[in-house]
mmCIF file of C-alpha atoms and ligand atoms in Angstrom:
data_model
loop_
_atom_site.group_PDB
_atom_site.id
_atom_site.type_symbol
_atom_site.label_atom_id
_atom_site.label_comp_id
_atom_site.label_asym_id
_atom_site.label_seq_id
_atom_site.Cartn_x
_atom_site.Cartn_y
_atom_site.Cartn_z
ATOM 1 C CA UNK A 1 211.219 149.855 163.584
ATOM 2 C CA UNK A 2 213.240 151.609 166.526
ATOM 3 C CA UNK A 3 213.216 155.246 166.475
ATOM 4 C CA UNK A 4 216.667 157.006 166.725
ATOM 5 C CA UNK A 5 218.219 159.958 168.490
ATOM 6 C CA UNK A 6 222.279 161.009 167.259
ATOM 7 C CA UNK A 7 224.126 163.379 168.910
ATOM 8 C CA UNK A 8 226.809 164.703 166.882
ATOM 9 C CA UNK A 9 230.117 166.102 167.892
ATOM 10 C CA UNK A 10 233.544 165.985 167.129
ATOM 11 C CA UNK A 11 234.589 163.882 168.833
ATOM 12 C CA UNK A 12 231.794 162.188 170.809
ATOM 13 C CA UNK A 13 233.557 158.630 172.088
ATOM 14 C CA UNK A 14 233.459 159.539 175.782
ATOM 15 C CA UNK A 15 230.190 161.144 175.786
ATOM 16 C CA UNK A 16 227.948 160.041 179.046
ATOM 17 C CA UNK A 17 224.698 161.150 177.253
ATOM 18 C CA UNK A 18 224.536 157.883 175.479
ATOM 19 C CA UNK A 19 224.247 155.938 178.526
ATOM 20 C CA UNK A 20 222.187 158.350 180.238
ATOM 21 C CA UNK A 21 219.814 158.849 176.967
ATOM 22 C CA UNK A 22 219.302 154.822 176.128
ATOM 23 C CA UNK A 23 218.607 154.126 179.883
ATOM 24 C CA UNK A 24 215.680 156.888 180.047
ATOM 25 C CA UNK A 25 214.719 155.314 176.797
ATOM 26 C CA UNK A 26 214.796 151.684 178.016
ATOM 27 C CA UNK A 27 212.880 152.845 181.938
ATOM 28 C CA UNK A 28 210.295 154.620 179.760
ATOM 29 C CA UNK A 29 209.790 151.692 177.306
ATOM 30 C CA UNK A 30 210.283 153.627 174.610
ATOM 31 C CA UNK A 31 211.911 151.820 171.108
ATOM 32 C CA UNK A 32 214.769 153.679 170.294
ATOM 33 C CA UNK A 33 218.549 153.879 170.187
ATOM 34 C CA UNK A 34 220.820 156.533 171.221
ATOM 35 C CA UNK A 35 223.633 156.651 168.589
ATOM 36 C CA UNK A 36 226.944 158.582 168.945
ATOM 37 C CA UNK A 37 228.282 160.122 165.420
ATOM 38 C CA UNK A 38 230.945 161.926 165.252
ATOM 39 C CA UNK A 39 231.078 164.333 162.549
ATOM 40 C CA UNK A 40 233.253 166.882 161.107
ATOM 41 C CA UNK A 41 232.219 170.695 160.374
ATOM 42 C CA UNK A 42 232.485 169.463 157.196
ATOM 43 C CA UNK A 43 230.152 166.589 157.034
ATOM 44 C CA UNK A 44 227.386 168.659 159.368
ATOM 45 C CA UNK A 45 225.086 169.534 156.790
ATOM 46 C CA UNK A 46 224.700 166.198 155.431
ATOM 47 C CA UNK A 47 224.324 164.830 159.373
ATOM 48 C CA UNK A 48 221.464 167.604 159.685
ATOM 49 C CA UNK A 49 219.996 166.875 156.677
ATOM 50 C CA UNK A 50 219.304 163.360 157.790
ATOM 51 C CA UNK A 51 217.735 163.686 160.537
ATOM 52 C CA UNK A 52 215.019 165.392 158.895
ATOM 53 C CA UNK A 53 213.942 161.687 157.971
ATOM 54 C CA UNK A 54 210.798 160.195 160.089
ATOM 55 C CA UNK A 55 212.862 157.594 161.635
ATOM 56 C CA UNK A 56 214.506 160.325 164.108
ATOM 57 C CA UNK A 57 213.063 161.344 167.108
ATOM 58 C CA UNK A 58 215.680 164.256 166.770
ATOM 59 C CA UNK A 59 219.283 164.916 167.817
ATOM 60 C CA UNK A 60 221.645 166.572 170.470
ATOM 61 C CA UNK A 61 224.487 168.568 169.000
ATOM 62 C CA UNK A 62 227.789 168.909 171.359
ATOM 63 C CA UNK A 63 230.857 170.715 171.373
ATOM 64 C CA UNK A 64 232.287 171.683 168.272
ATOM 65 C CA UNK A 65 228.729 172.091 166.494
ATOM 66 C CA UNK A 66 226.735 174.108 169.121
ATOM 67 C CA UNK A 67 226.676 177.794 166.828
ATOM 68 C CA UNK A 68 227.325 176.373 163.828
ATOM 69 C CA UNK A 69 224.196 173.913 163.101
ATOM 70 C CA UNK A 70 222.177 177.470 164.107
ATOM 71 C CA UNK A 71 221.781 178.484 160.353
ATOM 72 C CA UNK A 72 220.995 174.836 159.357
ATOM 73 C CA UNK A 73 217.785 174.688 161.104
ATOM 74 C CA UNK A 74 214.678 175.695 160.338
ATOM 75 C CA UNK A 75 213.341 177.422 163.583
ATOM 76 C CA UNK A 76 215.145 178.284 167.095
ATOM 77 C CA UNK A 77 213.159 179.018 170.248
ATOM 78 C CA UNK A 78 213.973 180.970 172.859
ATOM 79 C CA UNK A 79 216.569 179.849 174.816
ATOM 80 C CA UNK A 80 218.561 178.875 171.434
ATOM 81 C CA UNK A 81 217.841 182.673 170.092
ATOM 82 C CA UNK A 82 219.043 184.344 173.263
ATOM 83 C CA UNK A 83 222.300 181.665 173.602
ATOM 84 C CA UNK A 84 223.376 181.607 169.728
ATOM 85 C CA UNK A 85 223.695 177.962 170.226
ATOM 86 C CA UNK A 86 221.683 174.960 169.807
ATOM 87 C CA UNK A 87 222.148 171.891 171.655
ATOM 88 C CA UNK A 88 218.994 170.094 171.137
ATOM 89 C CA UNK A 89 217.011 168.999 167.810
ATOM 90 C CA UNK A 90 213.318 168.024 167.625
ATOM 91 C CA UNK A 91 211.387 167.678 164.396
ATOM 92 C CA UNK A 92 208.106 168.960 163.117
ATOM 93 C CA UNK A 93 207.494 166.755 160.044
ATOM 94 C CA UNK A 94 210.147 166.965 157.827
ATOM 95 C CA UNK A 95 211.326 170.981 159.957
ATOM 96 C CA UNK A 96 213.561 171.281 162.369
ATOM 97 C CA UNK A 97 213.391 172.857 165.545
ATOM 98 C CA UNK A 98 216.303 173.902 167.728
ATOM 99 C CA UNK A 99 216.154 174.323 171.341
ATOM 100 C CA UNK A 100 219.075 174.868 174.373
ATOM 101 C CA UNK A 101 218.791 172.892 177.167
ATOM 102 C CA UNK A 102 222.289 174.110 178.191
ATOM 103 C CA UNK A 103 219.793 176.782 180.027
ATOM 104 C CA UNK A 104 217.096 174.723 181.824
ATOM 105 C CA UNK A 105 220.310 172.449 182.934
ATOM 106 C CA UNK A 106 221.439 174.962 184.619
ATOM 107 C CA UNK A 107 218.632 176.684 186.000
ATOM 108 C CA UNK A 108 218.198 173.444 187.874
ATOM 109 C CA UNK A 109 221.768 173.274 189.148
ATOM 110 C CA UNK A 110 221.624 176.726 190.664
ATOM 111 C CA UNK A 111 218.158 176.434 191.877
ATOM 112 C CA UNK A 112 219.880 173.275 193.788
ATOM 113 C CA UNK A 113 222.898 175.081 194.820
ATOM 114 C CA UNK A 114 220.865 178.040 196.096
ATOM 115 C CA UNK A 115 218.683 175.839 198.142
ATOM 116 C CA UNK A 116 216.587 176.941 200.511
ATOM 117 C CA UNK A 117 218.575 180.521 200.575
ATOM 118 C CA UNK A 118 217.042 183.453 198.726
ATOM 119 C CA UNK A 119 218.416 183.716 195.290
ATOM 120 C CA UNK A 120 220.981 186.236 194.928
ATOM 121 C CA UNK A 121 221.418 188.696 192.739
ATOM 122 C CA UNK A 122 224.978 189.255 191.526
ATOM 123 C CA UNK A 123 226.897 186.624 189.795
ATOM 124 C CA UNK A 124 230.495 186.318 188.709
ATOM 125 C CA UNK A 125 231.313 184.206 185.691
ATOM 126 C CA UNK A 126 234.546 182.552 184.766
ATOM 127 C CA UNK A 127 234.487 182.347 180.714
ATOM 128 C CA UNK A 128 232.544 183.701 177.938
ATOM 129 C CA UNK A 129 232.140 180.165 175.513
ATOM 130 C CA UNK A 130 229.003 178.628 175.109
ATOM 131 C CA UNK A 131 228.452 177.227 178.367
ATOM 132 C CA UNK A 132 228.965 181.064 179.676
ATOM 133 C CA UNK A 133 226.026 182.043 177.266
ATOM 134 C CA UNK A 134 223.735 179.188 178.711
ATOM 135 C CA UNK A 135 224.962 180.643 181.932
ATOM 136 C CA UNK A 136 224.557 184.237 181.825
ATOM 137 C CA UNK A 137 221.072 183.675 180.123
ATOM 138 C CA UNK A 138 220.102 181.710 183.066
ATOM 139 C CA UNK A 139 221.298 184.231 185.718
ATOM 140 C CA UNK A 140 219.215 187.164 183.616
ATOM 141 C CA UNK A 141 216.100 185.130 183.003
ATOM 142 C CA UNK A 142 215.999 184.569 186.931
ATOM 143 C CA UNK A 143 216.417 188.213 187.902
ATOM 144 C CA UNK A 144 219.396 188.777 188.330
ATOM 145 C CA UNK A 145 220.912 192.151 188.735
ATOM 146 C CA UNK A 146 224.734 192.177 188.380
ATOM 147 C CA UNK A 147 226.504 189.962 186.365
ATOM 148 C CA UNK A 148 230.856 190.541 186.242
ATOM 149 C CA UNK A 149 232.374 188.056 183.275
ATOM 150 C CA UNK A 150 235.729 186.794 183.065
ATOM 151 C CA UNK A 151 237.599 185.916 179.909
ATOM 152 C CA UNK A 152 240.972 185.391 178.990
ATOM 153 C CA UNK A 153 240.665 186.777 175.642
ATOM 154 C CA UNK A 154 238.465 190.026 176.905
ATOM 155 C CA UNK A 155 237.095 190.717 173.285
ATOM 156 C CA UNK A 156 235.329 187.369 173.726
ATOM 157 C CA UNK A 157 233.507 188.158 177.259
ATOM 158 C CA UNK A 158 232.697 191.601 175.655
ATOM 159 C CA UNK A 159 231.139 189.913 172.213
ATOM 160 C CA UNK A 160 228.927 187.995 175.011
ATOM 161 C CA UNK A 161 227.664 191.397 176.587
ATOM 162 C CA UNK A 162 226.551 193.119 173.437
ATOM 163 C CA UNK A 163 224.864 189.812 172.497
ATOM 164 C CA UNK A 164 223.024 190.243 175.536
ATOM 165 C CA UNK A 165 222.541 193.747 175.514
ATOM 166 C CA UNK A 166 219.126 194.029 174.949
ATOM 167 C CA UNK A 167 217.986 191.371 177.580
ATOM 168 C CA UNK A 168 220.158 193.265 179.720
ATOM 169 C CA UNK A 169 218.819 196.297 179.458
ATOM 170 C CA UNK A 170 217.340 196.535 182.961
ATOM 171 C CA UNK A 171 220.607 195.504 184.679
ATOM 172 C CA UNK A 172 224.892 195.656 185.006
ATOM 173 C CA UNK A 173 225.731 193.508 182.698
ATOM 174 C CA UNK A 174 230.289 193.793 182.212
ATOM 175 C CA UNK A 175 232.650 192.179 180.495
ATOM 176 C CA UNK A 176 235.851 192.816 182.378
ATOM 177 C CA UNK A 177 239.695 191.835 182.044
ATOM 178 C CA UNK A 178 241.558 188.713 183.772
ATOM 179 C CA UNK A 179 243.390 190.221 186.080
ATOM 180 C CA UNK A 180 243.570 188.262 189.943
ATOM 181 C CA UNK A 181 243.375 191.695 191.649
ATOM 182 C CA UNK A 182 240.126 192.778 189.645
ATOM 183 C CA UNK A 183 238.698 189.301 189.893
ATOM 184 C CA UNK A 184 239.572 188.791 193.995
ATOM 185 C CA UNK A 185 237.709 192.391 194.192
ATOM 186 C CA UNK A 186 234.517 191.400 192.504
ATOM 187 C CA UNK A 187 234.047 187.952 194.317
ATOM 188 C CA UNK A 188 234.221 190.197 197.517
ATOM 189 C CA UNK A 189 231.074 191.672 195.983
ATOM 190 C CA UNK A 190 229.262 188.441 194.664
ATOM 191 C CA UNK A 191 227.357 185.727 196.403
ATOM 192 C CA UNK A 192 227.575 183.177 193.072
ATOM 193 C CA UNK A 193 230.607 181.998 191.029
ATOM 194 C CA UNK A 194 230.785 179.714 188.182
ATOM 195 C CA UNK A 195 233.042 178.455 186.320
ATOM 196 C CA UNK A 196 232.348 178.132 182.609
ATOM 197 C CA UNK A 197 235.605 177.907 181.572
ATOM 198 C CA UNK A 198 237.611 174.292 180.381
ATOM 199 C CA UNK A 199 240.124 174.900 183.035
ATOM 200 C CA UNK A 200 240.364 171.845 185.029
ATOM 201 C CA UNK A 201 238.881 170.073 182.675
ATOM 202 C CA UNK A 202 242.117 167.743 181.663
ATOM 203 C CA UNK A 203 244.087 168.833 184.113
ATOM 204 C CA UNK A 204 244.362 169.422 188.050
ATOM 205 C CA UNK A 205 244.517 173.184 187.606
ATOM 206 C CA UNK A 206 241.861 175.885 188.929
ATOM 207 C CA UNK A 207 241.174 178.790 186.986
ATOM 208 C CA UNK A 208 241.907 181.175 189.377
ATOM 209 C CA UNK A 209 244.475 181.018 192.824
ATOM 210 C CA UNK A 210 243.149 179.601 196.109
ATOM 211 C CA UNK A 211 244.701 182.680 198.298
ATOM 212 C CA UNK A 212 241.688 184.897 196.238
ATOM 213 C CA UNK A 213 238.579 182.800 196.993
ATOM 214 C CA UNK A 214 236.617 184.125 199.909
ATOM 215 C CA UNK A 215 234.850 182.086 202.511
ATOM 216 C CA UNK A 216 230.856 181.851 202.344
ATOM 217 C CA UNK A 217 229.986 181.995 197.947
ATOM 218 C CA UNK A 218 227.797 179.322 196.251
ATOM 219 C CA UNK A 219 229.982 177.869 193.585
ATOM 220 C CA UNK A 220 229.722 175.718 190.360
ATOM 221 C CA UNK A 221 231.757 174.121 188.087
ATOM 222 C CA UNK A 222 229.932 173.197 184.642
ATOM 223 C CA UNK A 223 233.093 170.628 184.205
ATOM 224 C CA UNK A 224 231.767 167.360 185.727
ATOM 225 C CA UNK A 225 234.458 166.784 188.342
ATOM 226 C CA UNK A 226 235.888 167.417 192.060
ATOM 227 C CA UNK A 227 237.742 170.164 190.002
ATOM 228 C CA UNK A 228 240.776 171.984 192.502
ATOM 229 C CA UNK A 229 238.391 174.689 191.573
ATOM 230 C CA UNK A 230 235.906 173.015 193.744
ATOM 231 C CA UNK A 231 238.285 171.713 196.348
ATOM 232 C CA UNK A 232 239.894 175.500 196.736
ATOM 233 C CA UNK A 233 236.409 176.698 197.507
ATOM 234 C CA UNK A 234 235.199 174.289 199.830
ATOM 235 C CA UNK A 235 238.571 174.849 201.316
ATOM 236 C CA UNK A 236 238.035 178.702 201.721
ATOM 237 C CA UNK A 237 234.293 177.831 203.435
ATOM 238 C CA UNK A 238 231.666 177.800 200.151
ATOM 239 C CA UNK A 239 229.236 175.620 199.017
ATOM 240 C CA UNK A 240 229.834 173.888 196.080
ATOM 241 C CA UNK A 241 228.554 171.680 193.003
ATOM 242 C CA UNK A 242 230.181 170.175 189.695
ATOM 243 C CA UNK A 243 228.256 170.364 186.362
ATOM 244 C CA UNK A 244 226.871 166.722 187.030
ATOM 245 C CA UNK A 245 223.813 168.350 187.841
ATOM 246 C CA UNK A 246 223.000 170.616 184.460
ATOM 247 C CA UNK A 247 224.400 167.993 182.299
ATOM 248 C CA UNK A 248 221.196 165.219 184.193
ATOM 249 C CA UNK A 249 218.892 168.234 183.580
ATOM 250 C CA UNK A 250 219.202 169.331 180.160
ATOM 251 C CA UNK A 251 219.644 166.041 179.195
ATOM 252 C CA UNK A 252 216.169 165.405 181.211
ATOM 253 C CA UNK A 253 215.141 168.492 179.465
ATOM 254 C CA UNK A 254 215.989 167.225 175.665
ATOM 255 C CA UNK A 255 214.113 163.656 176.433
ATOM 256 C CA UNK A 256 210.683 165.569 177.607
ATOM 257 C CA UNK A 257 211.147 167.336 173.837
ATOM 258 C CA UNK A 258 211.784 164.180 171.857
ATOM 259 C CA UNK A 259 209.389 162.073 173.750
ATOM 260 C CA UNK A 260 206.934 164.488 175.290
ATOM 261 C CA UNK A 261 206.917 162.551 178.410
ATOM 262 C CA UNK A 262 208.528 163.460 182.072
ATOM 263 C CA UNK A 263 212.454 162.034 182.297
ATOM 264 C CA UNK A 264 212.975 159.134 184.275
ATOM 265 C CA UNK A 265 215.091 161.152 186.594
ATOM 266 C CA UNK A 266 216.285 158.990 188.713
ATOM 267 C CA UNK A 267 217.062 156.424 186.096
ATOM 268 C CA UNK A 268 219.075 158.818 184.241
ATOM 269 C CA UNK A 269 220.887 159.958 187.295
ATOM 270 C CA UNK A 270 222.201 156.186 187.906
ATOM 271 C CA UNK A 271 222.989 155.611 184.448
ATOM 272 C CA UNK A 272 225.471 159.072 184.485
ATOM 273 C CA UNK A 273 226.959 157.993 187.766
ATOM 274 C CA UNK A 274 227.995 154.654 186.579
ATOM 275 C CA UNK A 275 229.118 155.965 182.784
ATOM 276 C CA UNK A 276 231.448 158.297 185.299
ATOM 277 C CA UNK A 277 232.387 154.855 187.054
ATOM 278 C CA UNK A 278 233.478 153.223 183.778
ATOM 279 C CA UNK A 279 235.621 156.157 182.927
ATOM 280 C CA UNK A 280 233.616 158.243 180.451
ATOM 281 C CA UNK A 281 233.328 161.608 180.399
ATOM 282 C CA UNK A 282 230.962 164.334 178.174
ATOM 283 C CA UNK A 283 232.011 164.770 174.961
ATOM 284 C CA UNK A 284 231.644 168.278 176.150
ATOM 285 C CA UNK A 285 235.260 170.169 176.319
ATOM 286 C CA UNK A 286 236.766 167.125 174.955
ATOM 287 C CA UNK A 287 239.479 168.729 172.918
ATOM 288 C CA UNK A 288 240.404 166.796 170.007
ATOM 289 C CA UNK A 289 242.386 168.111 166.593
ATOM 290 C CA UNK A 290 242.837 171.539 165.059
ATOM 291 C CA UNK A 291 238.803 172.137 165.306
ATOM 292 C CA UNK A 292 238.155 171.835 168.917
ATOM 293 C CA UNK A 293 241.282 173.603 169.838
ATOM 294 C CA UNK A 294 239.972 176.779 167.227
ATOM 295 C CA UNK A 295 236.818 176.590 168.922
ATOM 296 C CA UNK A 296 238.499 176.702 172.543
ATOM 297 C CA UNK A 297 240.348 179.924 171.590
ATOM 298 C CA UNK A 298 237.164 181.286 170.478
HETATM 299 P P1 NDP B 1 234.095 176.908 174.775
HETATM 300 O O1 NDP B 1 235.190 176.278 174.007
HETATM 301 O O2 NDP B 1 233.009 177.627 174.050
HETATM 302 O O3 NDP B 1 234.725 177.967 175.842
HETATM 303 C C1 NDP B 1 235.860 177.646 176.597
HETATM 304 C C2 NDP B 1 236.117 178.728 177.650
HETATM 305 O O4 NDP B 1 237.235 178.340 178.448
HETATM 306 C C3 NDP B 1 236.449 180.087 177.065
HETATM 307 O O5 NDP B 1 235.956 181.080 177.934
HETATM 308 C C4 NDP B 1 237.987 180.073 177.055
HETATM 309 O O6 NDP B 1 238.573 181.346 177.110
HETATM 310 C C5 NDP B 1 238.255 179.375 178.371
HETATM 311 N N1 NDP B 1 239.577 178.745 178.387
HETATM 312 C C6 NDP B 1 239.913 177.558 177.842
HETATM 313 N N2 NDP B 1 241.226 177.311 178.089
HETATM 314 C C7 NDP B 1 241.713 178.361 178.793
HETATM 315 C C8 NDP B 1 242.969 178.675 179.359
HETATM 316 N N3 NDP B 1 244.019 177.851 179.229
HETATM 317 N N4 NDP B 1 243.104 179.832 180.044
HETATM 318 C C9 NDP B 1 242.054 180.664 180.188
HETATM 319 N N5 NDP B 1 240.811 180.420 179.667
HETATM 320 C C10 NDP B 1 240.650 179.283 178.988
HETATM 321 O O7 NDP B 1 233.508 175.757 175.688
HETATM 322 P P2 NDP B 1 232.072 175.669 176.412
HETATM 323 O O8 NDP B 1 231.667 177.024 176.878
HETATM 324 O O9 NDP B 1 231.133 174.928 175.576
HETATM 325 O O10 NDP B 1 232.437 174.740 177.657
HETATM 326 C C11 NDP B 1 233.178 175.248 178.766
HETATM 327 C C12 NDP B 1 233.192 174.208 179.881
HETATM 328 O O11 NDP B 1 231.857 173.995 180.345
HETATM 329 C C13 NDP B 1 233.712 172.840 179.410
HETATM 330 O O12 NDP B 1 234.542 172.326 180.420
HETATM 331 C C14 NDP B 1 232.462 172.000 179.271
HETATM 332 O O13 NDP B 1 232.741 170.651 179.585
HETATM 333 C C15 NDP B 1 231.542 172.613 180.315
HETATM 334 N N6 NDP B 1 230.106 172.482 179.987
HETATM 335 C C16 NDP B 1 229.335 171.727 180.829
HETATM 336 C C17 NDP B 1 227.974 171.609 180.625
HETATM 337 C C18 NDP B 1 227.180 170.800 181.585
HETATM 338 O O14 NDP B 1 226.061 170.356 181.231
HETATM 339 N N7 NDP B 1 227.645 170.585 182.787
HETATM 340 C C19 NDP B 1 227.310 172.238 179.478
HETATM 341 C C20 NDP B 1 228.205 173.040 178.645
HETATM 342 C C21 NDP B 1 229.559 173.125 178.910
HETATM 343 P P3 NDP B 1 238.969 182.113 175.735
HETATM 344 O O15 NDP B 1 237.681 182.603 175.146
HETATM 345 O O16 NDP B 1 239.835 183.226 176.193
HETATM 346 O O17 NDP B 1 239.671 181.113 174.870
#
């Protein structure tokens, strides 16, 4: 019988990871399905509970679920601890074992954006949501020393510093208020910018005005488009990337723990491109309903 892998979401319809997931399955001749559920808060615990059978390989768990299937499982590991979220399910027997690949994903898409430059060490961050956490976990684990985020709703970026306080022991770690002057002074300071918040994400808006980018940073958006984000900084003489790259990579990441075998890379790579082709996008950011738009305002 074919082994299956769910990712559940609310909602998940447009998600690309299906078509990315099935074709890594299919290349690797592996017999199982990819299945989208979508699944209220309220019917999470029975989802979980599920996949604790033996016909699951595991699960992933997207955007609104991320924190709140953490107390549902039976054992986090790093990344997952350190991020408060879990985006990735395996299972050991009948246990469950959460992981974030949210931080590998992007570890890959700045080691790619970085090149062969040396890595800097002072970041700027747009956004204090999940994807900031994968984010600013990322920047710490590889070394670096001053991190300045950004959040409309301050509280929120300063919640994320004292969750990383003790990682961040060694280094400036600062939550600081959305204001364009305070912002345009900090990027004069910085080397890397990312984006990790939804603006831009349904609409052609950037997060923050053209006039303040400067020439010269390395920037990323985790949304998966040519964001005006993108097309301001590129504009203004950066280098820049969309989130196409973390999603392939924790995605590659979460097949190597279901599977225990090295992603088809290239395969998955293809399948994402042509998903984006036919129209879909990540279920990621997808707002839908009264829940997603609570969990957007944090
Ligand atoms: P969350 O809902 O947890 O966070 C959303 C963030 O966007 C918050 O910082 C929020 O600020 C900010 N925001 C939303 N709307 C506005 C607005 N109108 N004005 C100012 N700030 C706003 O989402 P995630 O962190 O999970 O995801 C954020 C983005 O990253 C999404 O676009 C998602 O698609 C993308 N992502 C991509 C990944 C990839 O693999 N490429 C992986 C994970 C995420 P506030 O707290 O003030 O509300």
């Amino acid at each position: 019988m074919s082994k299956r892998v769910v990712l559940i979401g609310h909602p998940v319809a447009h998600s690309l990871s299906g078509a990315m997931q099935q074709a890594a399955f299919d290349a690797a001749g592996i017999d199982a399905i990819y299945e989208l559920w979508d699944r209220t808060s309220l019917q999470l615990p029975d989802a979980i509970a599920q996949v604790r059978d033996d016909e699951y390989l595991g699960a992933n768990v997207t955007i609104p679920h991320k924190e709140r299937v953490v107390p549902l499982i039976d054992r986090s590991t790093e990344d997952a601890v350190a991020t408060g979220a879990i985006n990735t399910i395996t299972r050991e027997g009948r246990r469950l074992v959460g992981h974030n690949t949210d931080v590998p994903g992007f570890e890959a898409a700045l080691d790619k954006l970085v090149g062969r430059q040396k890595m800097p060490r002072q970041a700027v961050v747009l956004g204090a949501g999940g994807g900031a956490r994968a984010v600013v976990h990322g920047l710490i684990r590889e070394g670096f020393l001053r991190i300045v985020v950004f959040n409309r709703h301050l509280h929120r970026a300063e919640g994320l510093v004292r969750h990383f306080a003790k990682s961040a022991a060694h280094m400036e770690l600062k939550a600081m208020p959305w204001h364009e002057s305070i912002i345009e002074s900090e990027l004069a300071k910085t080397k890397i910018l990312v984006n990790a918040t939804s603006i831009g994400l349904t609409a052609d808006v950037s997060p923050i005005p053209a006039e303040i980018l400067p020439s010269g940073l390395l920037v990323l958006d985790l949304i998966y488009n040519r964001t005006r984000f993108l097309r301001d900084a590129e504009a203004a003489g950066s280098t820049v990337m969309d989130g196409e790259t973390m999603l392939l990579h924790q995605g590659a990441a979460a097949f190597t723990l279901w599977t225990g075998q090295a992603a088809p890379l290239e395969v998955m790579a293809a399948a994402l491109a042509e998903a984006r082709a036919g129209g879909l996008r990540s279920a990621e950011g997808e707002p839908a309903g009264e829940e997603a738009a609570t969990s957007a305002a944090g």
